[in-house]
Amino acid sequence: MPTGRNQYHHGNLRAAILAEAQTMLSETGADGLSLREVARRTGVSHGAPRRHFPDRQALLSALVEQGYEQLGARIESALAGTGGDFTGRLTAFACAYVDFARHNDELMTLMLSSKTWPDAGHLIAANDRAFAPAVELLRQAAGSGDITPADTDTVHMAVLALLHGLAFVAGHGLAGTKPTSDLVAGAVGALVEGIRPR
Amino acid sequence: MPTGRNQYHHGNLRAAILAEAQTMLSETGADGLSLREVARRTGVSHGAPRRHFPDRQALLSALVEQGYEQLGARIESALAGTGGDFTGRLTAFACAYVDFARHNDELMTLMLSSKTWPDAGHLIAANDRAFAPAVELLRQAAGSGDITPADTDTVHMAVLALLHGLAFVAGHGLAGTKPTSDLVAGAVGALVEGIRPR
DNA sequence: TGCCAATGTAGCCACTGTCAACATCGCTGA
DNA sequence: TCAGCGATGTTGACAGTGGCTACATTGGCA
């Protein structure tokens, strides 16, 4: 167990690199994320990260996976703390998602762009895990008649597309200073009730 | 006017570089887009692009601006060729947008990520120009009672968020092989009519 | 026609990702 | 207890890249 500094073996270099990389990501974006700079900031030689991340892509993938875990935890706890009707639960989920995007815009951008990477399978699975509670929420709503069950796939697609769009808008500061809850409540309301006057 | 090859002055190097860069972008994505490789493919020395694009960022910005012009043209012609009711026009616009994203995924990704760039002002203006016809469509609909005028900003946000989300999903191949028109019609229908049974 | 600004070339530097050879450490089994 | 071995970190090298400066070539204009 390492207690002092300046020792040959770091102790938990993988975690340290990942943490430093996430900080750098939020500061400079993925483009400015250099393996050598991460190593320097971690106080380790430029070749050290290679033992834990064979190449730059592996580090980015690890960041994305970590991001999905963090997002999944937020979604789960948001839904766990909310009982009640479908709209309320959908709004709670949406708030968690949009809020995460708003506070982790560069990480979110990386997570989204990862869907076309070579090892995407692994990461898409992480995505699915994170969104599982939300998918379950929609499934239940379709079963209980809270949403029109006509074409469940279409409704799922519309809900997720709307939330992704909101998260994007919010993450890029295009929603002004409007609180997340207002932003989400308005958009979710529009989708649930429709934008055509009843 | 250049007629032969191997001449010192290219004639229209800026346009040639831009075209080659857009091709490379669609092949390898923005990360793999190297100034020197673009120069090689264009048959010119590695320093030549500098006269037209001071740095790599300038080339990417030019690509994004070109992209917004292409997208704007598609949207405009889609709306020009469609008369009739609001839902039909909204669907036509959405189809043009989603279809563009589907066929230019890497370019679209670049266009979206550009909103946080240093010279974003310029590019956001290009974005606004491209989407002006759609914004006008929504404004008219609010005026004529086709959509609930309660909170126009909220409705605009919801519509654009939904479409952006759809475009993203479609651009990343997450919508399977479903035709764009079906995808869009379903989602637009869900938003216009609401997902709660009436 | 001679000159000049625009355009393209060539070479340099710092930085990066990747690799291979080597150093150091901690753990394990005899 | 301790030799040795696998895991972990270091060092040096290489090619590719973006950006810069000095120089070459060209076409158009006074």
Short mmCIF file of C-alpha atoms (C1' of nucleotides) in Angstrom, two decimals:
data_model
loop_
_atom_site.label_atom_id
_atom_site.label_comp_id
_atom_site.label_asym_id
_atom_site.label_seq_id
_atom_site.Cartn_x
_atom_site.Cartn_y
_atom_site.Cartn_z
CA MET A 1 0.00 0.00 0.00
CA PRO A 2 1.64 3.24 -1.11
CA THR A 3 1.88 5.97 1.48
CA GLY A 4 4.50 8.42 0.16
CA ARG A 5 5.15 10.09 -3.22
CA ASN A 6 7.89 9.53 -5.73
CA GLN A 7 7.61 5.80 -5.69
CA TYR A 8 8.09 3.64 -8.70
CA HIS A 9 4.69 2.03 -8.50
CA HIS A 10 1.78 4.38 -8.28
CA GLY A 11 -0.69 2.12 -6.54
CA ASN A 12 -3.82 2.91 -8.51
CA LEU A 13 -2.62 4.52 -11.69
CA ARG A 14 -5.54 3.43 -13.79
CA ALA A 15 -8.05 5.23 -11.59
CA ALA A 16 -5.80 8.27 -11.26
CA ILE A 17 -5.42 8.56 -15.03
CA LEU A 18 -9.13 8.15 -15.56
CA ALA A 19 -9.92 10.87 -13.05
CA GLU A 20 -7.36 13.26 -14.46
CA ALA A 21 -8.58 12.55 -17.98
CA GLN A 22 -12.17 13.32 -17.03
CA THR A 23 -11.05 16.64 -15.57
CA MET A 24 -9.07 17.49 -18.67
CA LEU A 25 -11.99 16.44 -20.85
CA SER A 26 -14.28 18.92 -19.16
CA GLU A 27 -11.63 21.63 -19.51
CA THR A 28 -10.52 21.22 -23.09
CA GLY A 29 -12.82 18.74 -24.78
CA ALA A 30 -11.85 15.45 -26.35
CA ASP A 31 -9.71 17.07 -29.04
CA GLY A 32 -7.41 18.64 -26.47
CA LEU A 33 -7.09 15.45 -24.48
CA SER A 34 -3.50 14.27 -24.90
CA LEU A 35 -2.19 11.05 -23.42
CA ARG A 36 1.15 12.65 -22.67
CA GLU A 37 -0.45 15.61 -20.93
CA VAL A 38 -2.60 13.31 -18.83
CA ALA A 39 0.56 11.41 -17.86
CA ARG A 40 2.35 14.65 -16.96
CA ARG A 41 -0.53 15.84 -14.80
CA THR A 42 -0.67 12.49 -13.06
CA GLY A 43 3.04 12.79 -12.36
CA VAL A 44 4.04 9.76 -14.34
CA SER A 45 6.12 9.10 -17.45
CA HIS A 46 4.58 9.37 -20.90
CA GLY A 47 4.69 5.62 -21.44
CA ALA A 48 3.01 4.63 -18.20
CA PRO A 49 -0.63 4.95 -19.31
CA ARG A 50 0.02 2.35 -22.00
CA ARG A 51 -0.05 -0.44 -19.37
CA HIS A 52 -3.67 0.45 -18.58
CA PHE A 53 -4.88 1.91 -21.86
CA PRO A 54 -3.21 0.37 -24.92
CA ASP A 55 -3.97 3.43 -27.01
CA ARG A 56 -5.79 6.75 -26.86
CA GLN A 57 -9.01 5.21 -28.07
CA ALA A 58 -9.03 2.83 -25.11
CA LEU A 59 -8.81 5.76 -22.72
CA LEU A 60 -11.68 7.52 -24.46
CA SER A 61 -13.76 4.35 -24.35
CA ALA A 62 -13.11 4.01 -20.64
CA LEU A 63 -14.21 7.61 -20.12
CA VAL A 64 -17.41 6.94 -22.03
CA GLU A 65 -18.15 3.82 -20.05
CA GLN A 66 -17.54 5.67 -16.81
CA GLY A 67 -19.85 8.40 -18.07
CA TYR A 68 -22.68 5.96 -18.71
CA GLU A 69 -22.26 4.53 -15.23
CA GLN A 70 -22.53 7.99 -13.72
CA LEU A 71 -25.52 8.85 -15.86
CA GLY A 72 -27.22 5.55 -15.07
CA ALA A 73 -26.80 6.18 -11.35
CA ARG A 74 -28.41 9.61 -11.69
CA ILE A 75 -31.34 8.25 -13.65
CA GLU A 76 -31.90 5.42 -11.24
CA SER A 77 -31.84 7.58 -8.16
CA ALA A 78 -34.11 10.16 -9.80
CA LEU A 79 -36.70 7.48 -10.59
CA ALA A 80 -36.29 5.81 -7.20
CA GLY A 81 -37.14 9.04 -5.43
CA THR A 82 -40.29 9.65 -7.42
CA GLY A 83 -43.55 7.86 -7.06
CA GLY A 84 -46.82 8.87 -8.61
CA ASP A 85 -48.10 9.34 -12.08
CA PHE A 86 -46.44 8.67 -15.41
CA THR A 87 -45.86 12.28 -16.39
CA GLY A 88 -44.18 13.00 -13.07
CA ARG A 89 -41.87 10.03 -13.39
CA LEU A 90 -41.08 10.81 -17.02
CA THR A 91 -40.28 14.37 -16.04
CA ALA A 92 -38.03 13.22 -13.22
CA PHE A 93 -36.12 10.97 -15.59
CA ALA A 94 -35.84 13.73 -18.16
CA CYS A 95 -34.57 16.19 -15.58
CA ALA A 96 -31.85 13.79 -14.50
CA TYR A 97 -30.76 13.24 -18.08
CA VAL A 98 -30.83 16.87 -19.15
CA ASP A 99 -29.14 17.99 -15.97
CA PHE A 100 -26.34 15.51 -16.47
CA ALA A 101 -25.85 16.74 -20.02
CA ARG A 102 -25.86 20.32 -18.85
CA HIS A 103 -23.11 19.73 -16.33
CA ASN A 104 -21.00 17.36 -18.41
CA ASP A 105 -21.26 18.72 -21.89
CA GLU A 106 -17.90 17.56 -23.20
CA LEU A 107 -18.29 14.12 -21.67
CA MET A 108 -21.78 13.89 -23.12
CA THR A 109 -20.50 14.86 -26.55
CA LEU A 110 -17.90 12.12 -26.30
CA MET A 111 -20.50 9.60 -25.15
CA LEU A 112 -22.72 10.41 -28.10
CA SER A 113 -19.98 10.33 -30.69
CA SER A 114 -18.86 6.95 -29.37
CA LYS A 115 -21.72 5.19 -31.10
CA THR A 116 -19.72 4.96 -34.29
CA TRP A 117 -16.48 3.74 -32.72
CA PRO A 118 -14.97 0.35 -33.48
CA ASP A 119 -15.72 -1.06 -30.02
CA ALA A 120 -19.18 0.48 -30.01
CA GLY A 121 -20.87 -2.77 -28.98
CA HIS A 122 -19.41 -2.58 -25.52
CA LEU A 123 -20.41 1.05 -25.12
CA ILE A 124 -23.90 0.64 -26.53
CA ALA A 125 -24.42 -2.02 -23.89
CA ALA A 126 -23.36 0.51 -21.25
CA ASN A 127 -25.85 2.95 -22.77
CA ASP A 128 -28.61 0.37 -22.61
CA ARG A 129 -27.85 -0.35 -18.97
CA ALA A 130 -28.04 3.34 -18.11
CA PHE A 131 -31.38 3.80 -19.86
CA ALA A 132 -32.96 0.54 -18.75
CA PRO A 133 -35.08 2.15 -16.00
CA ALA A 134 -36.46 4.66 -18.49
CA VAL A 135 -37.31 1.98 -21.02
CA GLU A 136 -39.06 0.05 -18.28
CA LEU A 137 -41.03 3.18 -17.35
CA LEU A 138 -42.28 3.49 -20.92
CA ARG A 139 -43.11 -0.20 -21.11
CA GLN A 140 -45.23 0.02 -17.98
CA ALA A 141 -46.96 3.16 -19.22
CA ALA A 142 -47.88 1.43 -22.46
CA GLY A 143 -49.28 -1.48 -20.48
CA SER A 144 -51.36 0.61 -18.13
CA GLY A 145 -52.78 2.89 -20.81
CA ASP A 146 -50.94 6.03 -19.74
CA ILE A 147 -49.68 6.45 -23.25
CA THR A 148 -51.29 5.51 -26.50
CA PRO A 149 -50.22 1.95 -27.12
CA ALA A 150 -50.83 2.14 -30.85
CA ASP A 151 -47.20 1.92 -31.86
CA THR A 152 -44.97 1.50 -28.88
CA ASP A 153 -41.74 1.68 -30.83
CA THR A 154 -42.74 5.00 -32.33
CA VAL A 155 -43.58 6.46 -28.95
CA HIS A 156 -40.29 5.24 -27.48
CA MET A 157 -38.41 6.77 -30.35
CA ALA A 158 -40.24 10.08 -29.98
CA VAL A 159 -39.63 10.27 -26.24
CA LEU A 160 -35.94 9.43 -26.45
CA ALA A 161 -35.42 11.73 -29.42
CA LEU A 162 -37.08 14.61 -27.60
CA LEU A 163 -34.97 14.07 -24.51
CA HIS A 164 -31.78 13.71 -26.45
CA GLY A 165 -32.54 16.92 -28.28
CA LEU A 166 -33.26 18.71 -25.02
CA ALA A 167 -30.08 17.40 -23.48
CA PHE A 168 -28.12 18.59 -26.48
CA VAL A 169 -29.66 22.02 -26.43
CA ALA A 170 -29.11 22.34 -22.70
CA GLY A 171 -25.59 20.98 -22.83
CA HIS A 172 -24.56 23.56 -25.37
CA GLY A 173 -25.96 26.46 -23.44
CA LEU A 174 -28.61 27.13 -26.07
CA ALA A 175 -31.40 27.13 -23.52
CA GLY A 176 -30.25 30.31 -21.86
CA THR A 177 -30.42 30.41 -18.08
CA LYS A 178 -33.80 28.71 -17.88
CA PRO A 179 -33.83 26.18 -15.04
CA THR A 180 -33.63 22.58 -16.16
CA SER A 181 -36.93 21.77 -14.48
CA ASP A 182 -38.82 24.44 -16.43
CA LEU A 183 -37.21 23.46 -19.70
CA VAL A 184 -38.02 19.81 -19.21
CA ALA A 185 -41.49 20.30 -17.83
CA GLY A 186 -42.46 22.41 -20.84
CA ALA A 187 -41.10 19.99 -23.43
CA VAL A 188 -42.45 16.88 -21.72
CA GLY A 189 -45.80 18.57 -21.35
CA ALA A 190 -45.84 19.41 -25.05
CA LEU A 191 -45.10 15.81 -25.98
CA VAL A 192 -47.55 14.24 -23.54
CA GLU A 193 -50.45 16.53 -24.35
CA GLY A 194 -49.57 17.28 -27.96
CA ILE A 195 -48.94 20.66 -29.49
CA ARG A 196 -52.25 20.78 -31.32
CA PRO A 197 -55.01 22.38 -29.28
CA ARG A 198 -57.44 19.81 -27.93
CA MET B 1 -7.44 30.04 -66.43
CA PRO B 2 -5.56 26.81 -65.75
CA THR B 3 -5.89 24.13 -68.38
CA GLY B 4 -3.01 21.72 -67.73
CA ARG B 5 -1.61 20.03 -64.62
CA ASN B 6 1.62 20.52 -62.77
CA GLN B 7 1.41 24.25 -62.73
CA TYR B 8 2.60 26.36 -59.88
CA HIS B 9 -0.72 28.05 -59.31
CA HIS B 10 -3.65 25.75 -58.92
CA GLY B 11 -6.37 28.12 -60.05
CA ASN B 12 -9.02 27.34 -57.47
CA LEU B 13 -7.21 25.69 -54.63
CA ARG B 14 -9.60 26.83 -51.94
CA ALA B 15 -12.56 25.11 -53.53
CA ALA B 16 -10.49 22.02 -54.36
CA ILE B 17 -9.30 21.70 -50.77
CA LEU B 18 -12.80 22.18 -49.42
CA ALA B 19 -14.19 19.49 -51.70
CA GLU B 20 -11.41 17.05 -50.89
CA ALA B 21 -11.81 17.77 -47.18
CA GLN B 22 -15.54 17.07 -47.31
CA THR B 23 -14.84 13.74 -48.98
CA MET B 24 -12.24 12.84 -46.39
CA LEU B 25 -14.59 13.94 -43.63
CA SER B 26 -17.25 11.51 -44.75
CA GLU B 27 -14.64 8.75 -45.01
CA THR B 28 -12.75 9.11 -41.78
CA GLY B 29 -14.55 11.62 -39.60
CA ALA B 30 -13.19 14.89 -38.30
CA ASP B 31 -10.54 13.24 -36.14
CA GLY B 32 -8.89 11.64 -39.13
CA LEU B 33 -8.96 14.82 -41.17
CA SER B 34 -5.34 15.91 -41.57
CA LEU B 35 -4.33 19.12 -43.31
CA ARG B 36 -1.27 17.47 -44.78
CA GLU B 37 -3.26 14.53 -46.12
CA VAL B 38 -5.78 16.89 -47.70
CA ALA B 39 -2.87 18.74 -49.33
CA ARG B 40 -1.38 15.47 -50.61
CA ARG B 41 -4.68 14.33 -52.09
CA THR B 42 -5.12 17.70 -53.73
CA GLY B 43 -1.66 17.36 -55.22
CA VAL B 44 -0.18 20.36 -53.50
CA SER B 45 2.51 20.98 -50.90
CA HIS B 46 1.74 20.73 -47.20
CA GLY B 47 2.02 24.48 -46.72
CA ALA B 48 -0.31 25.48 -49.52
CA PRO B 49 -3.63 25.20 -47.64
CA ARG B 50 -2.37 27.80 -45.20
CA ARG B 51 -2.94 30.58 -47.75
CA HIS B 52 -6.66 29.77 -47.70
CA PHE B 53 -7.16 28.30 -44.23
CA PRO B 54 -4.81 29.81 -41.62
CA ASP B 55 -5.15 26.73 -39.43
CA ARG B 56 -7.00 23.47 -39.17
CA GLN B 57 -9.84 25.06 -37.25
CA ALA B 58 -10.47 27.44 -40.14
CA LEU B 59 -10.87 24.53 -42.53
CA LEU B 60 -13.30 22.80 -40.17
CA SER B 61 -15.29 26.03 -39.81
CA ALA B 62 -15.49 26.38 -43.57
CA LEU B 63 -16.75 22.80 -43.82
CA VAL B 64 -19.42 23.50 -41.22
CA GLU B 65 -20.53 26.67 -42.97
CA GLN B 66 -20.72 24.83 -46.27
CA GLY B 67 -22.74 22.15 -44.51
CA TYR B 68 -25.29 24.63 -43.22
CA GLU B 69 -25.65 26.06 -46.70
CA GLN B 70 -26.33 22.61 -48.12
CA LEU B 71 -28.77 21.80 -45.33
CA GLY B 72 -30.54 25.15 -45.70
CA ALA B 73 -31.00 24.54 -49.40
CA ARG B 74 -32.57 21.15 -48.72
CA ILE B 75 -34.96 22.55 -46.13
CA GLU B 76 -35.96 25.42 -48.35
CA SER B 77 -36.68 23.27 -51.34
CA ALA B 78 -38.57 20.74 -49.22
CA LEU B 79 -40.84 23.47 -47.87
CA ALA B 80 -41.18 25.15 -51.25
CA GLY B 81 -42.51 21.94 -52.77
CA THR B 82 -45.14 21.41 -50.10
CA GLY B 83 -48.34 23.30 -49.69
CA GLY B 84 -51.16 22.32 -47.43
CA ASP B 85 -51.62 21.87 -43.73
CA PHE B 86 -49.23 22.49 -40.90
CA THR B 87 -48.54 18.87 -40.07
CA GLY B 88 -47.69 18.12 -43.67
CA ARG B 89 -45.30 21.03 -43.92
CA LEU B 90 -43.70 20.22 -40.59
CA THR B 91 -43.23 16.64 -41.71
CA ALA B 92 -41.66 17.76 -44.97
CA PHE B 93 -39.21 19.94 -43.13
CA ALA B 94 -38.41 17.18 -40.68
CA CYS B 95 -37.83 14.69 -43.48
CA ALA B 96 -35.37 17.02 -45.18
CA TYR B 97 -33.49 17.54 -41.95
CA VAL B 98 -33.38 13.92 -40.88
CA ASP B 99 -32.50 12.76 -44.37
CA PHE B 100 -29.60 15.16 -44.53
CA ALA B 101 -28.32 13.92 -41.18
CA ARG B 102 -28.70 10.34 -42.31
CA HIS B 103 -26.58 10.87 -45.42
CA ASN B 104 -23.98 13.19 -43.91
CA ASP B 105 -23.46 11.81 -40.45
CA GLU B 106 -19.85 12.91 -39.97
CA LEU B 107 -20.52 16.35 -41.37
CA MET B 108 -23.57 16.66 -39.15
CA THR B 109 -21.55 15.64 -36.12
CA LEU B 110 -19.02 18.32 -36.96
CA MET B 111 -21.76 20.91 -37.46
CA LEU B 112 -23.26 20.12 -34.07
CA SER B 113 -19.98 20.13 -32.20
CA SER B 114 -19.13 23.49 -33.73
CA LYS B 115 -21.48 25.32 -31.38
CA THR B 116 -18.80 25.47 -28.71
CA TRP B 117 -16.00 26.64 -31.00
CA PRO B 118 -14.25 29.98 -30.60
CA ASP B 119 -15.75 31.42 -33.79
CA ALA B 120 -19.16 29.97 -33.01
CA GLY B 121 -20.96 33.25 -33.63
CA HIS B 122 -20.33 33.05 -37.33
CA LEU B 123 -21.49 29.45 -37.50
CA ILE B 124 -24.55 29.92 -35.32
CA ALA B 125 -25.61 32.61 -37.77
CA ALA B 126 -25.24 30.07 -40.58
CA ASN B 127 -27.36 27.67 -38.53
CA ASP B 128 -30.02 30.32 -38.04
CA ARG B 129 -30.11 31.04 -41.77
CA ALA B 130 -30.59 27.36 -42.56
CA PHE B 131 -33.44 26.98 -40.08
CA ALA B 132 -35.15 30.28 -40.78
CA PRO B 133 -37.88 28.73 -42.97
CA ALA B 134 -38.73 26.25 -40.21
CA VAL B 135 -38.89 28.94 -37.57
CA GLU B 136 -41.19 30.92 -39.84
CA LEU B 137 -43.37 27.85 -40.28
CA LEU B 138 -43.79 27.56 -36.51
CA ARG B 139 -44.46 31.28 -36.15
CA GLN B 140 -47.25 31.11 -38.71
CA ALA B 141 -48.71 28.02 -37.08
CA ALA B 142 -48.81 29.75 -33.73
CA GLY B 143 -50.57 32.71 -35.33
CA SER B 144 -53.18 30.66 -37.13
CA GLY B 145 -54.00 28.41 -34.19
CA ASP B 146 -52.54 25.24 -35.64
CA ILE B 147 -50.50 24.78 -32.51
CA THR B 148 -51.30 25.72 -28.99
CA PRO B 149 -50.05 29.28 -28.60
CA ALA B 150 -49.80 29.03 -24.82
CA ASP B 151 -46.04 29.21 -24.68
CA THR B 152 -44.56 29.59 -28.11
CA ASP B 153 -40.97 29.34 -26.96
CA THR B 154 -41.66 26.04 -25.26
CA VAL B 155 -43.30 24.60 -28.34
CA HIS B 156 -40.44 25.76 -30.57
CA MET B 157 -37.96 24.18 -28.21
CA ALA B 158 -39.89 20.92 -28.12
CA VAL B 159 -40.20 20.72 -31.90
CA LEU B 160 -36.57 21.49 -32.60
CA ALA B 161 -35.39 19.19 -29.82
CA LEU B 162 -37.47 16.33 -31.17
CA LEU B 163 -36.17 16.82 -34.68
CA HIS B 164 -32.60 17.14 -33.57
CA GLY B 165 -32.97 13.94 -31.59
CA LEU B 166 -34.47 12.15 -34.58
CA ALA B 167 -31.71 13.41 -36.84
CA PHE B 168 -29.11 12.19 -34.40
CA VAL B 169 -30.70 8.79 -34.04
CA ALA B 170 -31.05 8.44 -37.80
CA GLY B 171 -27.55 9.72 -38.52
CA HIS B 172 -26.02 7.13 -36.25
CA GLY B 173 -27.90 4.27 -37.76
CA LEU B 174 -29.88 3.65 -34.58
CA ALA B 175 -33.19 3.73 -36.40
CA GLY B 176 -32.53 0.52 -38.24
CA THR B 177 -33.60 0.40 -41.87
CA LYS B 178 -36.88 2.19 -41.30
CA PRO B 179 -37.50 4.68 -44.09
CA THR B 180 -36.97 8.29 -43.09
CA SER B 181 -40.55 9.17 -43.96
CA ASP B 182 -41.99 6.55 -41.59
CA LEU B 183 -39.64 7.50 -38.81
CA VAL B 184 -40.44 11.17 -39.12
CA ALA B 185 -44.17 10.75 -39.63
CA GLY B 186 -44.44 8.67 -36.47
CA ALA B 187 -42.48 11.05 -34.29
CA VAL B 188 -44.10 14.19 -35.65
CA GLY B 189 -47.50 12.60 -35.22
CA ALA B 190 -46.70 11.74 -31.61
CA LEU B 191 -45.68 15.31 -30.89
CA VAL B 192 -48.58 16.95 -32.71
CA GLU B 193 -51.28 14.71 -31.24
CA GLY B 194 -49.60 13.95 -27.91
CA ILE B 195 -48.73 10.54 -26.57
CA ARG B 196 -51.52 10.52 -24.01
CA PRO B 197 -54.75 9.01 -25.33
CA ARG B 198 -57.30 11.71 -26.11
"C1'" DT C 1 7.64 45.91 -69.66
"C1'" DG C 2 8.95 45.78 -65.01
"C1'" DC C 3 7.36 45.33 -60.55
"C1'" DC C 4 4.43 43.67 -56.79
"C1'" DA C 5 1.04 41.17 -54.30
"C1'" DA C 6 -0.91 36.71 -54.33
"C1'" DT C 7 -0.06 32.07 -54.23
"C1'" DG C 8 2.59 27.82 -53.67
"C1'" DT C 9 7.13 25.38 -51.84
"C1'" DA C 10 10.64 23.79 -48.62
"C1'" DG C 11 12.44 23.27 -44.33
"C1'" DC C 12 12.22 23.78 -39.45
"C1'" DC C 13 10.30 23.11 -34.67
"C1'" DA C 14 7.47 21.31 -30.96
"C1'" DC C 15 4.23 18.07 -29.92
"C1'" DT C 16 1.74 13.70 -30.21
"C1'" DG C 17 0.75 8.53 -30.34
"C1'" DT C 18 2.92 4.25 -30.59
"C1'" DC C 19 6.46 1.01 -29.99
"C1'" DA C 20 10.47 -1.64 -27.98
"C1'" DA C 21 14.05 -2.19 -24.62
"C1'" DC C 22 15.04 -1.68 -20.04
"C1'" DA C 23 14.41 -0.80 -14.75
"C1'" DT C 24 12.06 -1.57 -10.59
"C1'" DC C 25 8.86 -3.49 -7.58
"C1'" DG C 26 5.98 -6.82 -4.89
"C1'" DC C 27 4.34 -11.32 -4.52
"C1'" DT C 28 4.76 -16.27 -4.43
"C1'" DG C 29 6.47 -20.82 -3.83
"C1'" DA C 30 10.20 -23.77 -2.49
"C1'" DT D 1 14.00 -16.61 3.89
"C1'" DC D 2 14.79 -15.44 -0.54
"C1'" DA D 3 15.26 -16.22 -5.74
"C1'" DG D 4 12.79 -15.28 -9.50
"C1'" DC D 5 8.97 -13.82 -12.15
"C1'" DG D 6 5.08 -11.15 -13.73
"C1'" DA D 7 3.22 -6.62 -13.31
"C1'" DT D 8 4.11 -1.94 -13.56
"C1'" DG D 9 6.71 2.24 -14.75
"C1'" DT D 10 10.77 4.63 -17.50
"C1'" DT D 11 13.43 5.92 -21.31
"C1'" DG D 12 14.50 6.65 -25.92
"C1'" DA D 13 13.25 6.34 -30.71
"C1'" DC D 14 10.30 7.07 -34.82
"C1'" DA D 15 6.87 8.77 -37.96
"C1'" DG D 16 3.08 11.88 -38.52
"C1'" DT D 17 0.97 16.38 -37.58
"C1'" DG D 18 0.06 21.53 -37.15
"C1'" DG D 19 2.12 25.77 -37.33
"C1'" DC D 20 5.77 29.01 -38.59
"C1'" DT D 21 9.31 31.41 -41.59
"C1'" DA D 22 12.05 32.13 -45.62
"C1'" DC D 23 11.98 31.56 -50.33
"C1'" DA D 24 10.18 30.67 -55.34
"C1'" DT D 25 6.97 31.43 -58.92
"C1'" DT D 26 3.31 33.54 -61.14
"C1'" DG D 27 -0.12 36.61 -63.17
"C1'" DG D 28 -1.90 41.06 -63.45
"C1'" DC D 29 -1.53 45.93 -63.28
"C1'" DA D 30 0.67 50.61 -63.57
#
